Short mmCIF file of C-alpha atoms in Angstrom, two decimals:
data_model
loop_
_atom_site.label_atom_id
_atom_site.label_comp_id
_atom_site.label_asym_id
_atom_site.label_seq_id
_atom_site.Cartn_x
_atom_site.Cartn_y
_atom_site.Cartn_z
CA UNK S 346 0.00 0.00 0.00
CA UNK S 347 2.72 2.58 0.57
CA UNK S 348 3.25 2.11 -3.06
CA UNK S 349 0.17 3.16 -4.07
CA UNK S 350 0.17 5.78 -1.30
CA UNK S 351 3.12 7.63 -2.91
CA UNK S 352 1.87 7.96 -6.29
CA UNK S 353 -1.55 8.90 -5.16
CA UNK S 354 -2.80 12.95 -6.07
CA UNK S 355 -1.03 14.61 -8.82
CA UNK S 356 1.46 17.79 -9.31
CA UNK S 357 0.60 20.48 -11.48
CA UNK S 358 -1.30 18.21 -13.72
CA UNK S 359 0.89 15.27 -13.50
CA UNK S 360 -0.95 12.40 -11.67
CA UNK S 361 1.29 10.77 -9.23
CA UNK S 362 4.11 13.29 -9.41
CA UNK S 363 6.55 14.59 -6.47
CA UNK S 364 7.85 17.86 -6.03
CA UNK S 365 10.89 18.76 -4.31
CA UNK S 366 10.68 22.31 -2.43
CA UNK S 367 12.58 25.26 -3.25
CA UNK S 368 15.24 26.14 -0.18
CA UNK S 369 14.64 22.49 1.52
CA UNK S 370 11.71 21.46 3.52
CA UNK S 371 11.89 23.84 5.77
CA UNK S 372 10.93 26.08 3.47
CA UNK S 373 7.68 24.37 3.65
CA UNK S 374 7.36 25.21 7.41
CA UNK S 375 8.01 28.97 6.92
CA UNK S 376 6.11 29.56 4.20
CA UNK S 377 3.02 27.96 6.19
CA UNK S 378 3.99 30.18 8.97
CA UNK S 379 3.76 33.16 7.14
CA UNK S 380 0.76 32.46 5.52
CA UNK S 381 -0.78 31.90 9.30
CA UNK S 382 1.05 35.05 10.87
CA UNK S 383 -0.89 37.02 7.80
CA UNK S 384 -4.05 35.64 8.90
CA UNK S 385 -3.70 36.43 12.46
CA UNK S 386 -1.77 33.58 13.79
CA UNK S 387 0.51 33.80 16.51
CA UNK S 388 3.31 31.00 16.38
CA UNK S 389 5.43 30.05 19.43
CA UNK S 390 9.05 28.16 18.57
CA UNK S 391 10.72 26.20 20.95
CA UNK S 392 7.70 25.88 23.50
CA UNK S 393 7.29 22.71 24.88
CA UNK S 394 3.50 20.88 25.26
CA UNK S 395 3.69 19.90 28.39
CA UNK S 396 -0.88 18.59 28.44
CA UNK S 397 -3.94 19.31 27.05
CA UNK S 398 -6.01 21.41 29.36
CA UNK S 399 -9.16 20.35 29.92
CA UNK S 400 -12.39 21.51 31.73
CA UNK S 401 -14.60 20.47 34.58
CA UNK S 402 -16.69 18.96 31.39
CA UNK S 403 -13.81 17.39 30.18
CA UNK S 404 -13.71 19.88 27.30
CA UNK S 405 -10.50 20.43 25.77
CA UNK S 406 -9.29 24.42 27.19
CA UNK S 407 -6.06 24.89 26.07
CA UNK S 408 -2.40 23.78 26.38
CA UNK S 409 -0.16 23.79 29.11
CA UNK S 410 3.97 24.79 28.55
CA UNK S 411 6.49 23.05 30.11
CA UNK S 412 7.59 26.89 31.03
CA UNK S 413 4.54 26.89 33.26
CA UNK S 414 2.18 29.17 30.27
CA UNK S 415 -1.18 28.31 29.67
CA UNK S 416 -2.44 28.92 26.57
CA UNK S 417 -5.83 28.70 26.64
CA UNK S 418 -8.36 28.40 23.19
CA UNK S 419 -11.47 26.40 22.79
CA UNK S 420 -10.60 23.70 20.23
CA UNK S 421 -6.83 21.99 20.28
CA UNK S 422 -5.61 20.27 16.97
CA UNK S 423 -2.64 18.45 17.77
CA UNK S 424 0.04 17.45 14.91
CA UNK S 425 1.94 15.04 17.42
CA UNK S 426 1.86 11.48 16.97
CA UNK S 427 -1.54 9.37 18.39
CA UNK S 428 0.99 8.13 21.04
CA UNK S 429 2.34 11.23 22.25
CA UNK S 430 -1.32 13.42 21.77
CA UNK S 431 -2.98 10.85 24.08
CA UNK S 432 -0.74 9.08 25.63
CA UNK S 433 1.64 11.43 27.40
CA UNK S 434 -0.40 14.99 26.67
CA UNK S 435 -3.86 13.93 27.61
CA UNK S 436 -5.41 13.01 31.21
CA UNK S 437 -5.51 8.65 30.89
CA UNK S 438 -8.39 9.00 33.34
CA UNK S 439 -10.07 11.25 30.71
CA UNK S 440 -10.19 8.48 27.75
CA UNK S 441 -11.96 5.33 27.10
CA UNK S 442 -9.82 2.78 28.48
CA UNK S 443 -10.30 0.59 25.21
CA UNK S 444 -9.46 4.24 23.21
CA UNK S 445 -6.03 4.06 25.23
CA UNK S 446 -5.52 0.20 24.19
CA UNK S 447 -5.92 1.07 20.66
CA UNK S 448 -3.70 3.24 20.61
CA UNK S 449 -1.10 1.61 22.85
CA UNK S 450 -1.43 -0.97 20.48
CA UNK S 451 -0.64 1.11 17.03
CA UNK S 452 2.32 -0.30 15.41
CA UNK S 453 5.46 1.95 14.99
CA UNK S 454 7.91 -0.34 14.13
CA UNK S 455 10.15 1.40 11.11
CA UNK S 456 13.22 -0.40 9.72
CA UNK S 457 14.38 3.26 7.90
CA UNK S 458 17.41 4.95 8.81
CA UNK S 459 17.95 8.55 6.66
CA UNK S 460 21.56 9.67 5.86
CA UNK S 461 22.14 13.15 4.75
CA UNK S 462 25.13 13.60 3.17
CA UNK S 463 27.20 16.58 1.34
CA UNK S 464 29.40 15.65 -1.55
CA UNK S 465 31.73 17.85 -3.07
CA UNK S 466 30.86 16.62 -6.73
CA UNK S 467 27.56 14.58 -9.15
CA UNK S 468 27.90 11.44 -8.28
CA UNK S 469 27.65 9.58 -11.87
CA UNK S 470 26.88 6.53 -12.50
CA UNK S 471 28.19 3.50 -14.67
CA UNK S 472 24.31 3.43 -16.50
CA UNK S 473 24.09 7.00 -17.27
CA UNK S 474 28.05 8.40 -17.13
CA UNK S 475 27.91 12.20 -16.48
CA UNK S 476 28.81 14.62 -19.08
CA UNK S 477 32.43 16.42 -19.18
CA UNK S 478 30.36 20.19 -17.65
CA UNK S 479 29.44 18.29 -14.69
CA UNK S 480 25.71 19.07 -14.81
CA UNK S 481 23.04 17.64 -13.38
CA UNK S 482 21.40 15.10 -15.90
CA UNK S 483 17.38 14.10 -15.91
CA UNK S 484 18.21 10.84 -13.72
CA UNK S 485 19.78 13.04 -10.91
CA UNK S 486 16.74 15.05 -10.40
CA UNK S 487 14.56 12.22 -10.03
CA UNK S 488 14.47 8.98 -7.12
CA UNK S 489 17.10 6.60 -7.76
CA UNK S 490 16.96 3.55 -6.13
CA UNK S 491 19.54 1.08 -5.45
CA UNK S 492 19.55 -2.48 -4.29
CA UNK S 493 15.98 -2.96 -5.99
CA UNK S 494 16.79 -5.55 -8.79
CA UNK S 495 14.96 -8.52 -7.46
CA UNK S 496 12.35 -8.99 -4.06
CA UNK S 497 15.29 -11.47 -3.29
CA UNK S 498 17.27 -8.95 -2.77
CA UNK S 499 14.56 -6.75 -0.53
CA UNK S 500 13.55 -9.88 1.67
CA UNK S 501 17.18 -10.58 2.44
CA UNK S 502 17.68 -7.04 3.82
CA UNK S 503 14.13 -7.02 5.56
CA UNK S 504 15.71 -10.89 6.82
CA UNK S 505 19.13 -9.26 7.95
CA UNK S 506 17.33 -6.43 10.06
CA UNK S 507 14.52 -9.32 11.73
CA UNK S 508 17.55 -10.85 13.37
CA UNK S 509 18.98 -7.56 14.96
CA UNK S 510 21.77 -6.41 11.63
CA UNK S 511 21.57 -3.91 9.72
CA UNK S 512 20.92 -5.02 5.86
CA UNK S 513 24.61 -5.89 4.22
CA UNK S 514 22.84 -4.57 1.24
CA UNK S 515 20.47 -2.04 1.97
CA UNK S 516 17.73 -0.82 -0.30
CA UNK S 517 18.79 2.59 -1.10
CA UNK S 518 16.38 5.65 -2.40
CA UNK S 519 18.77 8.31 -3.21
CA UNK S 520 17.74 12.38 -4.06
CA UNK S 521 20.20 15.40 -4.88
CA UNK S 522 17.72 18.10 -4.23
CA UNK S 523 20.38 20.52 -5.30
CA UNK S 524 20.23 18.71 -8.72
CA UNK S 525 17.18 20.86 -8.82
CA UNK S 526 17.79 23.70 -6.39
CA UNK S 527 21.45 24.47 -6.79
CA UNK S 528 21.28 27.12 -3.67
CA UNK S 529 21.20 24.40 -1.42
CA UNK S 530 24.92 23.89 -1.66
CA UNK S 531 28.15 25.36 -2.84
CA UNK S 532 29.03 25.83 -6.04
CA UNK S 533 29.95 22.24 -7.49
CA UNK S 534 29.18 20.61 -4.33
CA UNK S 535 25.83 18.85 -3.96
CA UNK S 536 23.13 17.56 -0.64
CA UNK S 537 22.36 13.77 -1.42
CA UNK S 538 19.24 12.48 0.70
CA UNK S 539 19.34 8.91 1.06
CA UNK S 540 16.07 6.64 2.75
CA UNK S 541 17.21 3.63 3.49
CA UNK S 542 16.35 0.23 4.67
CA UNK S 543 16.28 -1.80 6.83
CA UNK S 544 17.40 -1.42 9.79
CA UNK S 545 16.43 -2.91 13.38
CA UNK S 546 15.35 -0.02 16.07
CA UNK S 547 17.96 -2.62 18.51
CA UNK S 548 20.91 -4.18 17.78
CA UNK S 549 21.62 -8.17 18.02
CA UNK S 550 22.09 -8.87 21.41
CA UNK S 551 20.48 -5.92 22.96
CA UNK S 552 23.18 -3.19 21.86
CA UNK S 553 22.10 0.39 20.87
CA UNK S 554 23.22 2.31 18.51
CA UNK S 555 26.49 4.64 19.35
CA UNK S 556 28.63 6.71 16.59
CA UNK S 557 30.78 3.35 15.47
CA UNK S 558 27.43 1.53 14.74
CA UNK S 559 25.71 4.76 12.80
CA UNK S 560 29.42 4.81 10.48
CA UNK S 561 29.58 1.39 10.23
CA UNK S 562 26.22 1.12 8.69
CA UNK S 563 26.52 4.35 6.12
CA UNK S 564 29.88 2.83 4.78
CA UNK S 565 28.11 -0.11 3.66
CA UNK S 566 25.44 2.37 2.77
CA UNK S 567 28.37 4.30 0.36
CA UNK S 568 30.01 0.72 -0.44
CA UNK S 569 26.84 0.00 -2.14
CA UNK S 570 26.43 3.57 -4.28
CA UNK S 571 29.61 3.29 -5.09
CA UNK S 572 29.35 -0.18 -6.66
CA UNK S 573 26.66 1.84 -9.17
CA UNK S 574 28.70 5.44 -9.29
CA UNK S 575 32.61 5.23 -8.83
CA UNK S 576 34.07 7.70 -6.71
CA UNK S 577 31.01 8.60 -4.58
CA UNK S 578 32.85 7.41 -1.31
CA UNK S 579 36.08 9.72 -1.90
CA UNK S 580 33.60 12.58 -2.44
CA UNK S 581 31.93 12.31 0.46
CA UNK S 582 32.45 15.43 3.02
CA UNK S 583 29.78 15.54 5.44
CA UNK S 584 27.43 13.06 6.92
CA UNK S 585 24.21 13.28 9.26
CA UNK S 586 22.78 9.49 10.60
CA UNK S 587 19.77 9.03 11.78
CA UNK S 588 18.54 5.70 12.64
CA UNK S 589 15.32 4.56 14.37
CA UNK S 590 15.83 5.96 17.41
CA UNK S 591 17.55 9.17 16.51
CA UNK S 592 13.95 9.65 14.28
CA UNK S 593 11.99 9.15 17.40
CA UNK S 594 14.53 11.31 20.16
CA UNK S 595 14.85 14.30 18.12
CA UNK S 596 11.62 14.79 15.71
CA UNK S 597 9.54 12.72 18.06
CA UNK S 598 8.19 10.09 15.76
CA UNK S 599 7.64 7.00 17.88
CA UNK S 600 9.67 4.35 17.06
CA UNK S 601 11.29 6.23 14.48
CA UNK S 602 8.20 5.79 11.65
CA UNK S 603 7.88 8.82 10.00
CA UNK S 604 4.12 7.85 9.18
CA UNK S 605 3.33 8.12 12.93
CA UNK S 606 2.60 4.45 12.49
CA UNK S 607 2.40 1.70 9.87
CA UNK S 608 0.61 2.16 6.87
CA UNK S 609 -0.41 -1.55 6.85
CA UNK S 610 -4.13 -2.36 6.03
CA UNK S 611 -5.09 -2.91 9.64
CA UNK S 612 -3.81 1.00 10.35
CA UNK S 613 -5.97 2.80 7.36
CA UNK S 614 -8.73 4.47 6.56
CA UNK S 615 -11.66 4.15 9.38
CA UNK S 616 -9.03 2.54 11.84
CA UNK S 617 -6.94 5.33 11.63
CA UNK S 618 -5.61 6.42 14.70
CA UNK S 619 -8.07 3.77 16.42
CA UNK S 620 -11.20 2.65 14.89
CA UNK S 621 -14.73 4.72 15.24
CA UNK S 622 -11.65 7.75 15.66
CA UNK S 623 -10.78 8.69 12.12
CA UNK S 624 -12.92 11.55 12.12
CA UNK S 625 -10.54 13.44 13.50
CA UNK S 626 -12.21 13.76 16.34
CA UNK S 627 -10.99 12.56 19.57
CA UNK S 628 -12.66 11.12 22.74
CA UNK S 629 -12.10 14.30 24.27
CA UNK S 630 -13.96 17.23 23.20
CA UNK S 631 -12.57 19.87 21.13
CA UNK S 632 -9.42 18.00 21.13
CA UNK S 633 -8.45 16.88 17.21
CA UNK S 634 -5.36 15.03 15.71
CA UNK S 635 -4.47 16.30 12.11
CA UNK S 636 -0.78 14.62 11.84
CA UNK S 637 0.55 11.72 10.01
CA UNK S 638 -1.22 9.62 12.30
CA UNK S 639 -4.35 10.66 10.92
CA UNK S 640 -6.35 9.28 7.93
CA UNK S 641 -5.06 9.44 4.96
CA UNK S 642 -1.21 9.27 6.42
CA UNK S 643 1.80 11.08 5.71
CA UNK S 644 3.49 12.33 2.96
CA UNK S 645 3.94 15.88 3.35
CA UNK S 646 0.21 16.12 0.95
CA UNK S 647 -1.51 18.04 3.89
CA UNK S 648 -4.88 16.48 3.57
CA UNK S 649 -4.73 15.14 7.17
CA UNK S 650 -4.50 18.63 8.57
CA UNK S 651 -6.80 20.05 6.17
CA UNK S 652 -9.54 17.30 6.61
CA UNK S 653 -9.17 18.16 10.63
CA UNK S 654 -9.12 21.88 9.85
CA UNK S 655 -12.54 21.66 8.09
CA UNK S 656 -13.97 19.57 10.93
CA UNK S 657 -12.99 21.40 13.49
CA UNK S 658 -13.94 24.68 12.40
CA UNK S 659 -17.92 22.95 11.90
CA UNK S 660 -17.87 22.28 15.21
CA UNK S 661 -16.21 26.11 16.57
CA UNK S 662 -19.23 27.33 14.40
CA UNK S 663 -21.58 25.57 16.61
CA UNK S 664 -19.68 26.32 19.73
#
């Protein structure tokens, strides 16, 4: 289903298309913010959620900061995770004690780890040589992915990672968004975003990961690219790991999945977050999730957070 997932609405015309976004994805962010500051919006970076506020009703009132602010407001739409929206932000005596199984039970498992990684020149590869001016060629502004050539291949990986090691031969996407957007990097130098997989969230025997694990794992990572484009390991200047549970620490995804949980067929559509819940709605009044976690998923399309926009303003109109 993820497949089908990622080639689902369309791009200026272009059904199933992908865009890449002009300054990086953070771009994204800002120019969201500023489209909310013109319309009134007041955004707060770097405060903390420390729980939903709620009412003598049980009506969601507000947030509280971990600075000791409360921000108070009569409907709540939180773009956290199911787990971390109502399992460490909301009251457990507040929520169906089934709702709180449901969602204890959601599957996060994710096998990805993401390596960012600067170069300091095109990587080009054996099927599609680069030219003698060095510029970026159709095939580097597009997905390229490695390691793919047979499902042998892919349950061998998937095998590797069951048992606690990380794939000897990794599936691979790889992006240059600078292929595209050439301010993203110094002149002749490039950013090369690579999603890999798989990878287990623990390592055999128990271990966790620590700096000689994360290295370990992207030089097999570059082995492998450079089996298909000679050269990429020598150009290779700057690296950024992240495995499983660097996703969940630092953007906290829970267990790393950057869908908020698995888009299997058991987490979709009317069972997504929890069954009788993908409404948007939440057992607690005036409390909404619009995230990843919501129906449809992720994938940076929006429609979660505008489906829970729409529905939450009916019910402020009736408020």
């Amino acid at each position: 289903y993820v497949l089908l997932h990622h080639v689902m609405g369309e791009l200026e015309g272009q059904q199933g298309a992908w865009g890449y976004v002009a300054g990086g994805m953070g771009a994204l962010s800002q120019a969201i913010a500023r489209s909310a500051a013109a319309h009134g919006a007041h955004i707060f970076a770097e405060k903390a959620v420390c729980h939903v506020l709620l009412g003598r009703d049980g009506q969601a009132q507000g947030v509280a900061l971990q600075d000791g602010t409360e921000v108070k407001s009569k409907l709540v739409l939180s773009n956290a995770s199911p787990q971390i929206t109502f399992l460490e932000l909301t009251a457990q005596e507040q929520l169906p004690k089934d709702f709180v199984q449901q969602i204890q039970q959601v599957d996060t498992h994710s096998p990805v780890t993401k390596i960012n990684v600067a170069v300091d020149r095109l990587p080009s590869f054996l099927a599609a040589p680069n030219t003698r001016d060095g510029r970026p060629l159709p095939h580097h502004q597009c997905s390229i992915h490695l390691n793919c050539e047979s499902t042998h291949l892919l349950h061998q990986a998937f095998t590797e990672a069951t048992h606690g090691h990380p794939s000897s031969r990794p599936m691979i996407e790889l992006c240059i968004p600078s292929a595209l957007d050439p301010g993203l990097a110094p002149e002749g130098c490039h950013v090369v975003s690579l999603f890999t997989q798989y990878t287990p969230s623990v390592l055999a025997g128990g271990h966790s990961w620590d700096e000689q694990a994360r290295n370990a794992y992207a030089d097999t990572v570059f082995d492998c690219i450079e089996a298909y484009a000679p050269g990429f390991k020598a150009s290779v200047i700057g690296r950024d790991i992240l495995t499983p549970p660097d996703l969940e620490r630092i953007f906290g995804l829970p267990g790393g999945n950057i869908f908020h949980g698995g888009m299997s067929l058991d987490q979709l559509y009317f069972a997504r977050p929890a069954p009788s819940y993908s409404g948007y709605r939440s057992p607690i009044p005036g409390l909404y999730l619009c995230g990843s976690g919501a129906h449809p998923g992720g994938g940076v399309m929006g429609a979660a957070g505008r489906n829970a926009a729409k529905v939450a303003l009916e019910d402020f109109k009736c408020l």
